């Protein structure tokens, strides 16, 4: 039964609606698969562990575990060093602090909000570019290109290079969501080649920015002289890659899951069309109701830890099922109801603790602008397929395509 539940989470047949499985999972808040991971599925326990210094995110603390179906392969020799997401303090704190200086408060308090006009222009351009309102693939035509364009502008990728950057991002994203029918060796080669080409491109861009810095984030990271000193080139490369992949993939899912949810709740869609200010609480409820990251695998205990009467031994692998915690009835009233007016909404959709989502302010703003403009400008939008086809990935869960139709596009 234990093994069955864990494999049901990973089974593509359940991707469109994993929530009944999570409900069953919460009956055993600490579930151990024989010789495999401990799976934590209830809100308070997940939140506590996300703040527990005895939990490691550093992949170097993981032991090879064949019984863990999400065990990571050994890193390639040519791979970049781990981004700060996969580091523990003090290395994590230093890298995150350095990356935050050009991104957010206290050193750059206006970075994200200052992009609001540019983000609006990108959203408007993508909506204007929809060729056939009678059949729109929202993922391909909108929610996929939007965040990667934003990342390009944030890092300072020249406009003429954005198309190349999109191609590399597409290939690396596909490696996170593999096609089961594709040749694994070909897929691995494509991912490796894209990673190498992206790395070489970024290395050249970093060198240019060191010689002639601009006001973009990569320039500021490359020339930083703060209390932590400058980043090395390899640290810069791994940080840029982390911002590209982590920031891009989660935002694609947030926007796509958001539009799918709105089309299933037309009354809320109408409210958003009439009042764009609803976008702020609506996105918070979306992060609870349909989080873009469903679970956090590959965490390791650095000591014996007792959770709900179960002793999890040192060196054990953990899965923290954020999406299950977000539907925990012991924390949220009527948790399976989508309610943008919900008052008490301390969700786990962007994590918590020292590894809470670094790009959260930007992801929130992107989703708010995207969903409010789609609601305002698409005339009578409706789903063409429900449920839509989902991506294979059980961790980064979202539709691979979202076919919708509308009667036309309202002018800006």
mmCIF file of C-alpha atoms in Angstrom:
data_model
loop_
_atom_site.group_PDB
_atom_site.id
_atom_site.type_symbol
_atom_site.label_atom_id
_atom_site.label_comp_id
_atom_site.label_asym_id
_atom_site.label_seq_id
_atom_site.Cartn_x
_atom_site.Cartn_y
_atom_site.Cartn_z
ATOM 1 C CA UNK A 1 0.000 0.000 0.000
ATOM 2 C CA UNK A 2 2.849 2.384 0.899
ATOM 3 C CA UNK A 3 4.657 1.771 -2.347
ATOM 4 C CA UNK A 4 1.375 1.957 -4.227
ATOM 5 C CA UNK A 5 0.579 5.449 -2.906
ATOM 6 C CA UNK A 6 4.009 6.831 -3.760
ATOM 7 C CA UNK A 7 3.907 5.408 -7.254
ATOM 8 C CA UNK A 8 0.378 6.719 -7.727
ATOM 9 C CA UNK A 9 1.778 10.225 -7.149
ATOM 10 C CA UNK A 10 4.271 9.638 -9.954
ATOM 11 C CA UNK A 11 1.811 7.823 -12.234
ATOM 12 C CA UNK A 12 0.933 10.058 -15.189
ATOM 13 C CA UNK A 13 -2.644 8.751 -15.116
ATOM 14 C CA UNK A 14 -3.156 10.798 -11.917
ATOM 15 C CA UNK A 15 -1.456 13.980 -13.087
ATOM 16 C CA UNK A 16 -4.676 15.828 -13.901
ATOM 17 C CA UNK A 17 -6.010 15.320 -10.371
ATOM 18 C CA UNK A 18 -3.548 14.104 -7.729
ATOM 19 C CA UNK A 19 -5.559 15.547 -4.837
ATOM 20 C CA UNK A 20 -7.519 12.378 -3.916
ATOM 21 C CA UNK A 21 -4.160 10.605 -3.571
ATOM 22 C CA UNK A 22 -2.898 13.365 -1.296
ATOM 23 C CA UNK A 23 -6.053 13.023 0.809
ATOM 24 C CA UNK A 24 -5.296 9.329 1.259
ATOM 25 C CA UNK A 25 -1.654 10.162 1.965
ATOM 26 C CA UNK A 26 -2.575 12.526 4.835
ATOM 27 C CA UNK A 27 -4.126 9.608 6.728
ATOM 28 C CA UNK A 28 -0.499 8.624 7.435
ATOM 29 C CA UNK A 29 1.265 12.001 7.877
ATOM 30 C CA UNK A 30 4.714 10.342 7.972
ATOM 31 C CA UNK A 31 4.796 7.546 5.417
ATOM 32 C CA UNK A 32 7.896 5.425 4.893
ATOM 33 C CA UNK A 33 8.420 3.410 1.767
ATOM 34 C CA UNK A 34 10.566 0.323 2.465
ATOM 35 C CA UNK A 35 14.228 1.351 2.093
ATOM 36 C CA UNK A 36 13.032 4.561 0.432
ATOM 37 C CA UNK A 37 11.990 8.104 1.324
ATOM 38 C CA UNK A 38 9.881 9.337 4.204
ATOM 39 C CA UNK A 39 6.904 11.221 2.769
ATOM 40 C CA UNK A 40 5.440 14.118 4.802
ATOM 41 C CA UNK A 41 1.995 15.259 3.705
ATOM 42 C CA UNK A 42 0.427 17.471 6.408
ATOM 43 C CA UNK A 43 0.742 21.241 6.610
ATOM 44 C CA UNK A 44 2.199 21.869 10.068
ATOM 45 C CA UNK A 45 4.758 19.064 9.784
ATOM 46 C CA UNK A 46 5.919 20.205 6.331
ATOM 47 C CA UNK A 47 6.241 23.824 7.457
ATOM 48 C CA UNK A 48 8.180 22.804 10.566
ATOM 49 C CA UNK A 49 10.637 20.704 8.538
ATOM 50 C CA UNK A 50 11.160 23.500 5.992
ATOM 51 C CA UNK A 51 12.408 25.625 8.919
ATOM 52 C CA UNK A 52 14.416 22.836 10.594
ATOM 53 C CA UNK A 53 18.241 23.264 10.342
ATOM 54 C CA UNK A 54 18.581 19.495 10.675
ATOM 55 C CA UNK A 55 17.178 19.118 7.144
ATOM 56 C CA UNK A 56 19.758 19.411 4.363
ATOM 57 C CA UNK A 57 19.147 20.541 0.797
ATOM 58 C CA UNK A 58 22.746 19.827 -0.230
ATOM 59 C CA UNK A 59 22.849 17.036 -2.806
ATOM 60 C CA UNK A 60 26.265 16.049 -1.492
ATOM 61 C CA UNK A 61 24.593 14.771 1.685
ATOM 62 C CA UNK A 62 22.379 12.381 -0.274
ATOM 63 C CA UNK A 63 23.304 8.743 -0.400
ATOM 64 C CA UNK A 64 22.465 6.693 -3.476
ATOM 65 C CA UNK A 65 19.003 5.261 -2.904
ATOM 66 C CA UNK A 66 17.654 2.934 -5.572
ATOM 67 C CA UNK A 67 14.335 2.668 -3.721
ATOM 68 C CA UNK A 68 13.661 6.401 -4.098
ATOM 69 C CA UNK A 69 11.882 6.847 -7.442
ATOM 70 C CA UNK A 70 12.961 10.506 -7.553
ATOM 71 C CA UNK A 71 16.613 9.829 -6.759
ATOM 72 C CA UNK A 72 18.822 12.085 -8.856
ATOM 73 C CA UNK A 73 21.456 10.675 -11.217
ATOM 74 C CA UNK A 74 25.088 11.398 -10.501
ATOM 75 C CA UNK A 75 26.001 14.849 -11.784
ATOM 76 C CA UNK A 76 28.008 15.130 -14.996
ATOM 77 C CA UNK A 77 31.658 15.997 -14.682
ATOM 78 C CA UNK A 78 31.108 19.095 -16.805
ATOM 79 C CA UNK A 79 28.047 20.235 -14.857
ATOM 80 C CA UNK A 80 28.001 23.582 -13.115
ATOM 81 C CA UNK A 81 28.394 23.677 -9.326
ATOM 82 C CA UNK A 82 25.057 23.501 -7.491
ATOM 83 C CA UNK A 83 22.973 26.650 -7.316
ATOM 84 C CA UNK A 84 22.211 28.015 -3.855
ATOM 85 C CA UNK A 85 18.875 26.159 -3.888
ATOM 86 C CA UNK A 86 20.873 22.956 -3.337
ATOM 87 C CA UNK A 87 23.256 24.315 -0.724
ATOM 88 C CA UNK A 88 23.074 24.559 3.081
ATOM 89 C CA UNK A 89 24.224 27.429 5.318
ATOM 90 C CA UNK A 90 26.658 29.106 5.404
ATOM 91 C CA UNK A 91 27.320 28.624 1.630
ATOM 92 C CA UNK A 92 23.616 28.992 0.855
ATOM 93 C CA UNK A 93 23.277 32.189 2.874
ATOM 94 C CA UNK A 94 26.297 33.821 1.219
ATOM 95 C CA UNK A 95 25.162 32.987 -2.329
ATOM 96 C CA UNK A 96 21.539 33.950 -1.737
ATOM 97 C CA UNK A 97 22.574 37.197 -0.052
ATOM 98 C CA UNK A 98 24.840 38.101 -2.987
ATOM 99 C CA UNK A 99 22.158 37.267 -5.556
ATOM 100 C CA UNK A 100 19.564 39.297 -3.686
ATOM 101 C CA UNK A 101 21.600 42.534 -3.644
ATOM 102 C CA UNK A 102 20.650 43.493 -7.246
ATOM 103 C CA UNK A 103 17.195 41.880 -7.029
ATOM 104 C CA UNK A 104 15.361 42.983 -3.906
ATOM 105 C CA UNK A 105 15.347 44.884 -0.610
ATOM 106 C CA UNK A 106 17.242 46.380 1.075
ATOM 107 C CA UNK A 107 19.783 47.117 -1.683
ATOM 108 C CA UNK A 108 17.468 47.065 -4.719
ATOM 109 C CA UNK A 109 13.967 47.693 -3.365
ATOM 110 C CA UNK A 110 12.509 48.821 -6.699
ATOM 111 C CA UNK A 111 13.953 46.181 -9.051
ATOM 112 C CA UNK A 112 10.790 44.092 -9.426
ATOM 113 C CA UNK A 113 8.190 46.847 -9.236
ATOM 114 C CA UNK A 114 10.274 48.892 -11.644
ATOM 115 C CA UNK A 115 9.728 46.178 -14.261
ATOM 116 C CA UNK A 116 5.942 46.509 -14.094
ATOM 117 C CA UNK A 117 5.657 48.619 -17.272
ATOM 118 C CA UNK A 118 7.986 46.342 -19.226
ATOM 119 C CA UNK A 119 6.117 43.238 -18.050
ATOM 120 C CA UNK A 120 2.827 44.793 -19.138
ATOM 121 C CA UNK A 121 4.293 45.504 -22.584
ATOM 122 C CA UNK A 122 5.477 41.899 -22.960
ATOM 123 C CA UNK A 123 2.050 40.562 -21.906
ATOM 124 C CA UNK A 124 0.279 42.921 -24.306
ATOM 125 C CA UNK A 125 2.584 41.988 -27.175
ATOM 126 C CA UNK A 126 1.985 38.267 -26.661
ATOM 127 C CA UNK A 127 -1.802 38.717 -26.537
ATOM 128 C CA UNK A 128 -1.673 40.930 -29.648
ATOM 129 C CA UNK A 129 0.337 38.192 -31.375
ATOM 130 C CA UNK A 130 -2.305 35.487 -30.945
ATOM 131 C CA UNK A 131 -2.947 34.401 -34.535
ATOM 132 C CA UNK A 132 -6.201 32.448 -34.256
ATOM 133 C CA UNK A 133 -8.545 33.258 -31.340
ATOM 134 C CA UNK A 134 -10.688 30.229 -32.210
ATOM 135 C CA UNK A 135 -7.870 27.905 -31.086
ATOM 136 C CA UNK A 136 -5.157 29.144 -28.754
ATOM 137 C CA UNK A 137 -2.539 26.993 -27.049
ATOM 138 C CA UNK A 138 -2.055 29.219 -24.029
ATOM 139 C CA UNK A 139 1.178 27.452 -23.024
ATOM 140 C CA UNK A 140 2.919 27.756 -26.396
ATOM 141 C CA UNK A 141 1.611 31.215 -27.267
ATOM 142 C CA UNK A 142 1.659 32.928 -23.891
ATOM 143 C CA UNK A 143 2.560 31.360 -20.559
ATOM 144 C CA UNK A 144 5.756 29.700 -21.859
ATOM 145 C CA UNK A 145 7.367 32.617 -23.763
ATOM 146 C CA UNK A 146 6.402 35.256 -21.181
ATOM 147 C CA UNK A 147 8.635 34.239 -18.236
ATOM 148 C CA UNK A 148 11.698 33.387 -20.331
ATOM 149 C CA UNK A 149 11.497 36.804 -22.005
ATOM 150 C CA UNK A 150 11.303 38.359 -18.537
ATOM 151 C CA UNK A 151 14.375 36.418 -17.383
ATOM 152 C CA UNK A 152 16.265 37.607 -20.466
ATOM 153 C CA UNK A 153 15.430 41.232 -19.703
ATOM 154 C CA UNK A 154 16.255 40.799 -16.011
ATOM 155 C CA UNK A 155 19.680 39.276 -16.688
ATOM 156 C CA UNK A 156 20.453 41.701 -19.514
ATOM 157 C CA UNK A 157 20.449 39.313 -22.480
ATOM 158 C CA UNK A 158 20.509 41.511 -25.618
ATOM 159 C CA UNK A 159 17.198 41.538 -27.514
ATOM 160 C CA UNK A 160 18.847 40.054 -30.623
ATOM 161 C CA UNK A 161 19.985 37.025 -28.565
ATOM 162 C CA UNK A 162 16.636 36.316 -26.903
ATOM 163 C CA UNK A 163 15.614 33.769 -29.582
ATOM 164 C CA UNK A 164 18.772 31.715 -28.931
ATOM 165 C CA UNK A 165 18.169 31.939 -25.205
ATOM 166 C CA UNK A 166 14.584 30.713 -25.710
ATOM 167 C CA UNK A 167 15.869 27.669 -27.623
ATOM 168 C CA UNK A 168 18.271 26.681 -24.846
ATOM 169 C CA UNK A 169 15.580 27.222 -22.220
ATOM 170 C CA UNK A 170 13.177 25.015 -24.209
ATOM 171 C CA UNK A 171 15.721 22.179 -24.364
ATOM 172 C CA UNK A 172 16.631 22.384 -20.683
ATOM 173 C CA UNK A 173 12.971 22.576 -19.689
ATOM 174 C CA UNK A 174 12.293 19.427 -21.726
ATOM 175 C CA UNK A 175 14.981 17.620 -19.727
ATOM 176 C CA UNK A 176 12.951 18.361 -16.567
ATOM 177 C CA UNK A 177 9.828 16.932 -18.197
ATOM 178 C CA UNK A 178 11.038 13.995 -20.303
ATOM 179 C CA UNK A 179 8.928 12.431 -23.035
ATOM 180 C CA UNK A 180 8.679 8.711 -22.141
ATOM 181 C CA UNK A 181 8.723 7.787 -25.843
ATOM 182 C CA UNK A 182 11.887 9.748 -26.612
ATOM 183 C CA UNK A 183 15.334 8.173 -26.864
ATOM 184 C CA UNK A 184 16.976 8.814 -23.441
ATOM 185 C CA UNK A 185 20.487 9.018 -24.901
ATOM 186 C CA UNK A 186 19.413 11.583 -27.518
ATOM 187 C CA UNK A 187 17.542 13.584 -24.896
ATOM 188 C CA UNK A 188 20.561 13.510 -22.601
ATOM 189 C CA UNK A 189 22.868 14.648 -25.398
ATOM 190 C CA UNK A 190 20.517 17.484 -26.343
ATOM 191 C CA UNK A 191 20.309 18.644 -22.732
ATOM 192 C CA UNK A 192 24.082 18.406 -22.285
ATOM 193 C CA UNK A 193 24.747 20.353 -25.498
ATOM 194 C CA UNK A 194 22.226 23.056 -24.558
ATOM 195 C CA UNK A 195 23.754 23.377 -21.098
ATOM 196 C CA UNK A 196 27.249 23.731 -22.574
ATOM 197 C CA UNK A 197 26.146 26.285 -25.193
ATOM 198 C CA UNK A 198 24.215 28.288 -22.612
ATOM 199 C CA UNK A 199 27.199 28.158 -20.246
ATOM 200 C CA UNK A 200 29.600 29.397 -22.920
ATOM 201 C CA UNK A 201 27.190 32.146 -23.965
ATOM 202 C CA UNK A 202 26.691 33.318 -20.363
ATOM 203 C CA UNK A 203 30.448 33.194 -19.699
ATOM 204 C CA UNK A 204 30.993 35.517 -22.659
ATOM 205 C CA UNK A 205 28.189 37.808 -21.529
ATOM 206 C CA UNK A 206 29.604 37.943 -17.990
ATOM 207 C CA UNK A 207 33.025 38.927 -19.352
ATOM 208 C CA UNK A 208 31.405 41.699 -21.426
ATOM 209 C CA UNK A 209 29.482 42.969 -18.402
ATOM 210 C CA UNK A 210 32.629 43.057 -16.268
ATOM 211 C CA UNK A 211 34.289 45.277 -18.881
ATOM 212 C CA UNK A 212 31.230 47.383 -19.651
ATOM 213 C CA UNK A 213 28.518 46.991 -17.000
ATOM 214 C CA UNK A 214 24.932 48.080 -17.543
ATOM 215 C CA UNK A 215 22.013 48.371 -15.139
ATOM 216 C CA UNK A 216 20.943 44.734 -15.576
ATOM 217 C CA UNK A 217 21.170 42.104 -12.878
ATOM 218 C CA UNK A 218 24.027 40.150 -14.477
ATOM 219 C CA UNK A 219 26.180 43.308 -14.642
ATOM 220 C CA UNK A 220 25.566 44.016 -10.975
ATOM 221 C CA UNK A 221 26.368 40.434 -9.979
ATOM 222 C CA UNK A 222 29.516 40.423 -12.112
ATOM 223 C CA UNK A 223 30.857 43.673 -10.627
ATOM 224 C CA UNK A 224 29.599 43.346 -7.028
ATOM 225 C CA UNK A 225 31.937 44.547 -4.299
ATOM 226 C CA UNK A 226 29.782 43.945 -1.246
ATOM 227 C CA UNK A 227 30.700 42.434 2.097
ATOM 228 C CA UNK A 228 30.782 38.941 0.557
ATOM 229 C CA UNK A 229 33.118 39.956 -2.254
ATOM 230 C CA UNK A 230 32.508 39.151 -5.922
ATOM 231 C CA UNK A 231 31.060 35.898 -7.238
ATOM 232 C CA UNK A 232 33.390 33.658 -9.160
ATOM 233 C CA UNK A 233 32.551 33.046 -12.814
ATOM 234 C CA UNK A 234 31.368 29.519 -11.991
ATOM 235 C CA UNK A 235 29.159 30.821 -9.184
ATOM 236 C CA UNK A 236 27.721 33.401 -11.568
ATOM 237 C CA UNK A 237 27.026 30.732 -14.178
ATOM 238 C CA UNK A 238 25.263 28.431 -11.710
ATOM 239 C CA UNK A 239 23.220 31.361 -10.333
ATOM 240 C CA UNK A 240 22.165 32.517 -13.803
ATOM 241 C CA UNK A 241 21.181 28.947 -14.720
ATOM 242 C CA UNK A 242 19.176 28.648 -11.483
ATOM 243 C CA UNK A 243 17.328 31.901 -12.175
ATOM 244 C CA UNK A 244 16.565 30.735 -15.704
ATOM 245 C CA UNK A 245 15.251 27.267 -14.879
ATOM 246 C CA UNK A 246 13.673 27.739 -11.433
ATOM 247 C CA UNK A 247 12.155 31.117 -12.235
ATOM 248 C CA UNK A 248 10.905 30.118 -15.646
ATOM 249 C CA UNK A 249 9.404 26.688 -15.032
ATOM 250 C CA UNK A 250 7.426 27.583 -11.917
ATOM 251 C CA UNK A 251 5.942 30.726 -13.466
ATOM 252 C CA UNK A 252 4.811 28.857 -16.599
ATOM 253 C CA UNK A 253 2.876 26.456 -14.362
ATOM 254 C CA UNK A 254 1.494 29.207 -12.129
ATOM 255 C CA UNK A 255 0.039 31.148 -15.066
ATOM 256 C CA UNK A 256 -1.265 28.061 -16.886
ATOM 257 C CA UNK A 257 -2.780 26.477 -13.772
ATOM 258 C CA UNK A 258 -4.241 29.881 -12.993
ATOM 259 C CA UNK A 259 -5.997 30.306 -16.321
ATOM 260 C CA UNK A 260 -7.266 26.711 -16.212
ATOM 261 C CA UNK A 261 -8.705 27.340 -12.741
ATOM 262 C CA UNK A 262 -10.339 30.603 -13.832
ATOM 263 C CA UNK A 263 -11.964 28.953 -16.841
ATOM 264 C CA UNK A 264 -13.361 26.322 -14.487
ATOM 265 C CA UNK A 265 -14.681 29.123 -12.250
ATOM 266 C CA UNK A 266 -16.234 31.605 -14.713
ATOM 267 C CA UNK A 267 -17.776 33.671 -11.919
ATOM 268 C CA UNK A 268 -14.284 34.449 -10.584
ATOM 269 C CA UNK A 269 -13.068 35.173 -14.117
ATOM 270 C CA UNK A 270 -15.842 37.751 -14.514
ATOM 271 C CA UNK A 271 -14.941 39.339 -11.189
ATOM 272 C CA UNK A 272 -11.295 39.625 -12.281
ATOM 273 C CA UNK A 273 -12.302 41.180 -15.595
ATOM 274 C CA UNK A 274 -14.324 43.794 -13.744
ATOM 275 C CA UNK A 275 -11.731 44.431 -11.030
ATOM 276 C CA UNK A 276 -8.033 43.746 -11.814
ATOM 277 C CA UNK A 277 -7.203 44.356 -8.135
ATOM 278 C CA UNK A 278 -8.650 40.912 -7.425
ATOM 279 C CA UNK A 279 -5.493 39.496 -9.056
ATOM 280 C CA UNK A 280 -3.467 39.959 -5.859
ATOM 281 C CA UNK A 281 -5.515 37.717 -3.494
ATOM 282 C CA UNK A 282 -6.447 35.450 -6.405
ATOM 283 C CA UNK A 283 -2.809 34.553 -7.127
ATOM 284 C CA UNK A 284 -2.253 33.748 -3.439
ATOM 285 C CA UNK A 285 -5.216 31.373 -3.479
ATOM 286 C CA UNK A 286 -3.908 29.816 -6.717
ATOM 287 C CA UNK A 287 -0.558 29.186 -5.023
ATOM 288 C CA UNK A 288 -2.440 27.250 -2.366
ATOM 289 C CA UNK A 289 -5.020 25.553 -4.567
ATOM 290 C CA UNK A 290 -2.857 24.569 -7.588
ATOM 291 C CA UNK A 291 0.796 25.172 -6.632
ATOM 292 C CA UNK A 292 3.325 25.024 -9.492
ATOM 293 C CA UNK A 293 5.701 22.912 -7.370
ATOM 294 C CA UNK A 294 3.817 19.939 -5.956
ATOM 295 C CA UNK A 295 6.500 18.386 -3.798
ATOM 296 C CA UNK A 296 10.068 18.917 -2.648
ATOM 297 C CA UNK A 297 12.042 15.679 -2.957
ATOM 298 C CA UNK A 298 15.654 14.887 -2.136
ATOM 299 C CA UNK A 299 15.990 16.499 1.266
ATOM 300 C CA UNK A 300 18.168 14.685 3.808
ATOM 301 C CA UNK A 301 18.087 14.450 7.609
ATOM 302 C CA UNK A 302 21.344 15.424 9.331
ATOM 303 C CA UNK A 303 20.178 13.897 12.653
ATOM 304 C CA UNK A 304 17.412 11.687 13.987
ATOM 305 C CA UNK A 305 14.164 13.713 13.914
ATOM 306 C CA UNK A 306 10.847 12.800 15.483
ATOM 307 C CA UNK A 307 7.750 13.773 13.496
ATOM 308 C CA UNK A 308 4.261 12.847 14.738
ATOM 309 C CA UNK A 309 5.673 10.028 16.866
ATOM 310 C CA UNK A 310 7.818 8.610 14.043
ATOM 311 C CA UNK A 311 11.609 8.755 14.329
ATOM 312 C CA UNK A 312 13.134 9.606 10.964
ATOM 313 C CA UNK A 313 16.761 8.454 11.155
ATOM 314 C CA UNK A 314 19.810 10.478 10.229
ATOM 315 C CA UNK A 315 20.636 10.185 6.536
ATOM 316 C CA UNK A 316 17.050 9.480 5.458
ATOM 317 C CA UNK A 317 15.609 10.934 2.267
ATOM 318 C CA UNK A 318 12.494 13.146 2.603
ATOM 319 C CA UNK A 319 9.690 14.123 0.283
ATOM 320 C CA UNK A 320 7.735 17.164 1.466
ATOM 321 C CA UNK A 321 4.415 17.184 -0.429
ATOM 322 C CA UNK A 322 3.612 20.904 -0.477
ATOM 323 C CA UNK A 323 0.431 20.495 -2.517
ATOM 324 C CA UNK A 324 -0.955 18.053 0.038
ATOM 325 C CA UNK A 325 -0.158 20.420 2.909
ATOM 326 C CA UNK A 326 -2.000 23.175 1.043
ATOM 327 C CA UNK A 327 -5.163 21.034 1.063
ATOM 328 C CA UNK A 328 -4.835 19.938 4.707
ATOM 329 C CA UNK A 329 -8.266 20.390 6.379
ATOM 330 C CA UNK A 330 -6.539 20.753 9.758
ATOM 331 C CA UNK A 331 -5.042 24.010 8.442
ATOM 332 C CA UNK A 332 -7.474 25.335 5.811
ATOM 333 C CA UNK A 333 -11.252 25.387 6.035
ATOM 334 C CA UNK A 334 -12.944 23.688 3.070
ATOM 335 C CA UNK A 335 -9.524 23.220 1.422
ATOM 336 C CA UNK A 336 -10.763 21.764 -1.878
ATOM 337 C CA UNK A 337 -12.750 24.929 -2.669
ATOM 338 C CA UNK A 338 -11.116 27.652 -4.759
ATOM 339 C CA UNK A 339 -11.830 30.880 -2.888
ATOM 340 C CA UNK A 340 -9.962 34.094 -3.788
ATOM 341 C CA UNK A 341 -11.626 35.772 -0.789
ATOM 342 C CA UNK A 342 -9.984 33.352 1.636
ATOM 343 C CA UNK A 343 -8.543 35.371 4.528
ATOM 344 C CA UNK A 344 -6.051 33.093 6.275
ATOM 345 C CA UNK A 345 -3.828 31.913 3.463
ATOM 346 C CA UNK A 346 -0.302 31.164 4.637
ATOM 347 C CA UNK A 347 0.182 28.599 1.879
ATOM 348 C CA UNK A 348 3.244 26.518 1.028
ATOM 349 C CA UNK A 349 3.036 27.289 -2.692
ATOM 350 C CA UNK A 350 6.353 29.161 -2.682
ATOM 351 C CA UNK A 351 7.966 27.057 0.036
ATOM 352 C CA UNK A 352 8.956 28.427 3.422
ATOM 353 C CA UNK A 353 12.078 28.911 5.492
ATOM 354 C CA UNK A 354 15.527 29.748 4.122
ATOM 355 C CA UNK A 355 14.759 28.068 0.786
ATOM 356 C CA UNK A 356 11.493 29.897 0.147
ATOM 357 C CA UNK A 357 11.174 30.887 -3.507
ATOM 358 C CA UNK A 358 13.835 33.488 -4.287
ATOM 359 C CA UNK A 359 11.883 34.910 -7.214
ATOM 360 C CA UNK A 360 8.536 35.041 -5.402
ATOM 361 C CA UNK A 361 7.966 38.828 -5.838
ATOM 362 C CA UNK A 362 8.576 38.572 -9.583
ATOM 363 C CA UNK A 363 6.507 35.384 -10.006
ATOM 364 C CA UNK A 364 3.592 36.989 -8.176
ATOM 365 C CA UNK A 365 3.725 40.133 -10.309
ATOM 366 C CA UNK A 366 4.025 38.152 -13.555
ATOM 367 C CA UNK A 367 1.005 36.007 -12.674
ATOM 368 C CA UNK A 368 -1.072 38.993 -11.513
ATOM 369 C CA UNK A 369 -0.430 40.947 -14.713
ATOM 370 C CA UNK A 370 -0.825 37.918 -16.991
ATOM 371 C CA UNK A 371 -4.120 36.693 -15.569
ATOM 372 C CA UNK A 372 -5.725 40.133 -15.237
ATOM 373 C CA UNK A 373 -4.849 41.026 -18.855
ATOM 374 C CA UNK A 374 -6.021 37.656 -20.205
ATOM 375 C CA UNK A 375 -9.300 38.101 -18.318
ATOM 376 C CA UNK A 376 -9.716 41.645 -19.652
ATOM 377 C CA UNK A 377 -8.810 41.068 -23.297
ATOM 378 C CA UNK A 378 -10.042 37.572 -24.232
ATOM 379 C CA UNK A 379 -13.714 37.707 -25.244
ATOM 380 C CA UNK A 380 -15.740 34.766 -23.927
ATOM 381 C CA UNK A 381 -12.742 32.435 -23.314
ATOM 382 C CA UNK A 382 -13.520 28.743 -22.891
ATOM 383 C CA UNK A 383 -11.709 25.443 -22.544
ATOM 384 C CA UNK A 384 -11.466 23.194 -25.600
ATOM 385 C CA UNK A 385 -10.177 20.226 -23.603
ATOM 386 C CA UNK A 386 -10.711 19.463 -19.927
ATOM 387 C CA UNK A 387 -8.611 18.072 -18.459
ATOM 388 C CA UNK A 388 -5.882 19.266 -20.817
ATOM 389 C CA UNK A 389 -2.773 17.164 -21.513
ATOM 390 C CA UNK A 390 -0.353 17.479 -18.611
ATOM 391 C CA UNK A 391 3.408 17.429 -18.472
ATOM 392 C CA UNK A 392 5.031 14.194 -17.333
ATOM 393 C CA UNK A 393 6.732 15.850 -14.389
ATOM 394 C CA UNK A 394 5.059 15.142 -11.032
ATOM 395 C CA UNK A 395 7.138 17.745 -9.186
ATOM 396 C CA UNK A 396 6.672 20.709 -11.555
ATOM 397 C CA UNK A 397 3.024 19.945 -12.333
ATOM 398 C CA UNK A 398 1.114 21.839 -15.005
ATOM 399 C CA UNK A 399 -0.565 21.410 -18.402
ATOM 400 C CA UNK A 400 1.795 20.821 -21.321
ATOM 401 C CA UNK A 401 -0.805 22.429 -23.573
ATOM 402 C CA UNK A 402 -3.910 24.426 -22.684
ATOM 403 C CA UNK A 403 -6.207 24.585 -25.729
ATOM 404 C CA UNK A 404 -8.725 27.408 -25.335
ATOM 405 C CA UNK A 405 -10.930 29.443 -27.646
ATOM 406 C CA UNK A 406 -12.360 32.939 -27.503
ATOM 407 C CA UNK A 407 -14.596 35.085 -29.714
ATOM 408 C CA UNK A 408 -11.940 37.718 -30.232
ATOM 409 C CA UNK A 409 -9.219 39.852 -28.672
ATOM 410 C CA UNK A 410 -10.219 43.173 -27.130
ATOM 411 C CA UNK A 411 -7.915 46.106 -27.973
ATOM 412 C CA UNK A 412 -5.417 47.308 -25.384
#
